[in-house]
Amino acid sequence: MKKIINHPNSVVTELLIGMAKAHPDLKYTDELEVISRKVKSKKVGIVSGGGSGHEPAHAGYVGKGMLDAAVAGNVFSSPSPDRIIKGIEEANSGEGVLLVIKNYSGDIMNFEMAKDMAEMDDIRVESVVVKDDVAVPDSTYSTGRRGIAGTVFVHKIAGAKAEAGANLDQVKAAAEKAIANIRSMGMAMNSCTLPAVGKPGFVLGENEIEIGMGIHGEPGVERTSVKTAAETADILLSKVLADYDYSGSEVAVLINGLGATPLMELYILNNEVEKILTEKNIKVYKTFVGNYMTSLDMSGCSVTLMKLDEELKELLDAPCDTPALKVL
Amino acid sequence: MKKIINHPNSVVTELLIGMAKAHPDLKYTDELEVISRKVKSKKVGIVSGGGSGHEPAHAGYVGKGMLDAAVAGNVFSSPSPDRIIKGIEEANSGEGVLLVIKNYSGDIMNFEMAKDMAEMDDIRVESVVVKDDVAVPDSTYSTGRRGIAGTVFVHKIAGAKAEAGANLDQVKAAAEKAIANIRSMGMAMNSCTLPAVGKPGFVLGENEIEIGMGIHGEPGVERTSVKTAAETADILLSKVLADYDYSGSEVAVLINGLGATPLMELYILNNEVEKILTEKNIKVYKTFVGNYMTSLDMSGCSVTLMKLDEELKELLDAPCDTPALKVL
Amino acid sequence: MGFRLSSKDYVEYIKLAAAKIHENGDYVTALDAATGDGDHWSNINIGFEKLIEAIPVMETMSLFDEFKKIGMIMMSVIGGSSGVLYGSAYMGAAKVLKDKDVIENQDMCNIMEAMLNAIMQRGNAKPGFKTMIDCLYPAVECYKDCITKALSENETVVLVKKAAVEGAQSTAAMEAIRGRACYQANKGVGHLDPGAITMAYQIETLMDYIATKL
Amino acid sequence: MGFRLSSKDYVEYIKLAAAKIHENGDYVTALDAATGDGDHWSNINIGFEKLIEAIPVMETMSLFDEFKKIGMIMMSVIGGSSGVLYGSAYMGAAKVLKDKDVIENQDMCNIMEAMLNAIMQRGNAKPGFKTMIDCLYPAVECYKDCITKALSENETVVLVKKAAVEGAQSTAAMEAIRGRACYQANKGVGHLDPGAITMAYQIETLMDYIATKL
Ligand SMILES: Nc1ncnc2c1ncn2[C@@H]1O[C@H](COP(=O)(O)OP(=O)(O)O)[C@@H](O)[C@H]1O
Ligand SMILES: Nc1ncnc2c1ncn2[C@@H]1O[C@H](COP(=O)(O)OP(=O)(O)O)[C@@H](O)[C@H]1O
Ligand SMILES: [Mg+2]
Ligand SMILES: [Mg+2]
Ligand SMILES: [Mg+2]
Ligand SMILES: [Mg+2]
């Protein structure tokens, strides 16, 4: 395993300290592994988080117009309730706090436990659950769909709404609206290596790719041969478009890299995605291309669409200033 | 080779189109592979460029406060003079144009030929040459040091100076000042694969890394065993600090990923770099962490320092709005 | 007369359980690697390591405080799914022990039932979902059954242990509805659930320890 | 009487040179991979392919326009170092051909000298820097020498070809001062310079072609 680290046990702490040093607007709370804004303002607080290994998520989205606090667990492991409570406290200015949770049972259990405990301390806490990954069948019975890169859009929308002075219910409603309109689908060309494990989670052959894998090294739904950028766009978008009706609408597009895929390839993919959307009479309103929700050193990508209405457009366009996403 | 591409011959064109589609402020000139600002303003124009494969460089730095045009060659190959002339024309608003060239003989010859030809068309053109890589010995006799990630700082400084309304000589002087104060040093953990070649430029063993490699897959100056983040910071900074006296000064730091290295590792490295600088009484004024000047899918990093005075601080802090670098 | 466990005794059990978990590292890691993310053993092992460190404090506590402490440590140290589940389990069990100085047979059954309920509630899960519940639930059912039938405590611990182990083994045939295995194309069918196995280690160790107190 | 090459003849030479370059792909690629970035052959090969495509236009041109055209094509198609160097070389040579209908012995020597000067100027390089110059320079020196000594054209082409090939071979022993090989720890010592080898292919082909016209 080749990684620029000191010890597998200290990666989370060291990365967060390194981040706080690089971005002086951020405050790092040690032991509890919380990154929050140094300057608090009177508004609904937005807290997100989850396992580490998805950098810049989640700490990279802390800042004006997005999150107030991000809570980090160990690599690919949910943060514990005590950490989340600290995040809630950092984010709370008396107007209540919205938790943006990705749909993994570990995250849900830990965030809900923290919510229960924070409410005992009279902090009003609401939560939304992101489940944008169409690779996994939807179902009310099972845990159902995972939350992946679309979470970044939820941070943006909820953050903008909160920054605009909306109350907790309104912020939650905006986040729910975003979630309802977001779908994602991913593809991996190589798995990732957990620092503590030292070898990849799954191994792909020289010419194999994995469609619909998760962002924690979970294997996907189909293993196939290497595809062109055009075919990749088609495979990923077909799944997304089959799941939700985007026709005739305006969308935000997120072409997300999983950590080891160069921007060159993401932009080539964007070209193909845009072609298909145009063909299908779906109008691209705004596009984001980059490493937004990664999976350690996995190579591959995901494509996310968010259907927009006037409110979502306005919130998407609202200025934000975070290490990983800036809108001017 | 696993890459999200269609055909090795079309990667440059398709990536630039994909970029222009994602960033509506950018204009793409086909065949000549130039990305320029859609809206021109009356000011000194800044043009940079070079081989492709360094994304987001160079097209990602086109926008307010940085470049006016970026000219792309084939992967790792200098653009030809006719392309550069197009870049100069796009950037020229009558106030003259500054070329930011990286010190590779191919780039220098092509940019200088373009400069000669543009001057025949009565466009005033000046150029500066970035040579920040301390891995290569400096010498006036040989081609000397390569230009690597420090080039991004030169774009920022020259771009801010031009945006502030300075004339060509003043913009050139600011760029020269930046160049004189910038040093970089890199390390690779895996080489990169050129789309047209299909296999890595050099092969490193399971536990080997390469110190001081170039950003075109050129081998480095020393091959050694995998190092911790602390050791890596020490090795890279030692070379930088031995070459130029940064003691007691304020610096801008760029922790640059080469394409396949996750942000987690870059932030861990930043933590170590900051520790060493603080120890050596060098004050970090501003830090940038990310994939700024890559080498296709190479994994590894470089560390760049720029010594700052009041003018450089002001120019570094000046707002800019480009796809790959935004300062608010 | 039956067993009577003090908070000091429970600490003895914790030591034995820690050792049992510790020695099965590769096996449990492989189970979680097959259907999940491979960290279950290291999660739970580090939790028990921290419990061992806290023994000096725990020994002096009431059972109520001891169980709350165990819950807090598990919750904050283990992280992931199993941390919050064991945290909830021990917090739930603590309530049963309010004002008690010792754990007797009926108390132990109540503790395990409280743990089961807390885990099912926090995990929004039922028996048959291929989780640790599929070990704990049959163990609790068996325990209650033994008490109803007024079986001897010697017989009881043997039967409860058997129910737990068999319950854990039964997860191999199940389709996962909770936990990471539900993202696998085959829902983990054919693989044991790692959380059920480590739950079985703990119940097994506890029943064996109780047997030494009879 | 000596040779007299028209613009049509020069096109014939271009065809032969293109073929010569084409058939040495793997060898030249390996040379540039060893000390540079491995693209020299594909650069120069694609340049010659484009020249072949432009033949219908070039055949009808004056020598002056033909050489300028070759320069523009090489410059824009090849890219990298060799594109601009050949571009400069052909533009420089075009000046020598102003108002000429044919290339004779002295013209050919002038052309090659003009190319050499243009390359040295654009590349800021001299003989001994381990570049294509180390093939072209000895060839030009030899050509001038032959003319001074009034050797027959038959003898001249043999000697110039020999000087070019030997010059290219001499790069193996040199330390690189220009080009990518200068970034290697050993400065490319022991490796031939790819640009010198392809330059030798062209001079060789040209001299052989001239021999057929004598
Ligand atoms: N919702 C749930 N209810 C009950 N048990 C669960 C639930 N989700 C997961 N588990 C249990 O937790 C175990 C996994 O724990 P662990 O590997 O430590 O956490 P994670 O899945 O977060 O990596 C599973 O094997 C399963 O027994
Ligand atoms: N400054 C220079 N002067 C003369 N020739 C040069 C110079 N730099 C490079 N060359 C020649 O160019 C050749 C490399 O060409 P090529 O591989 O096409 O370009 P690049 O180095 O840009 O990849 C070298 O082998 C050398 O002969
Ligand atoms: Mg886990
Ligand atoms: Mg090249
Ligand atoms: Mg696990
Ligand atoms: Mg080359």
CSV table of C-alpha atoms and ligand atoms in Angstrom, one decimal, chain B residues 75-78, chain D residues 32 36-40 43 79-81 180, ligand 4:
chain,number,residue,atom,x,y,z
B,75,VAL,CA,-0.8,15.1,-24.1
B,76,PHE,CA,2.5,16.2,-22.6
B,77,SER,CA,3.5,17.9,-25.9
B,78,SER,CA,3.8,21.6,-26.5
D,32,ASP,CA,12.5,8.5,-27.2
D,36,GLY,CA,12.3,11.4,-23.4
D,37,ASP,CA,8.6,11.0,-23.5
D,38,GLY,CA,8.3,8.4,-26.2
D,39,ASP,CA,6.4,10.5,-28.7
D,40,HIS,CA,9.0,11.5,-31.2
D,43,ASN,CA,5.0,13.2,-33.8
D,79,GLY,CA,3.8,20.0,-32.2
D,80,GLY,CA,6.3,19.4,-29.4
D,81,SER,CA,10.0,20.3,-30.0
D,180,ARG,CA,14.0,16.0,-22.4
E,4,MG,MG,6.5,15.3,-26.6
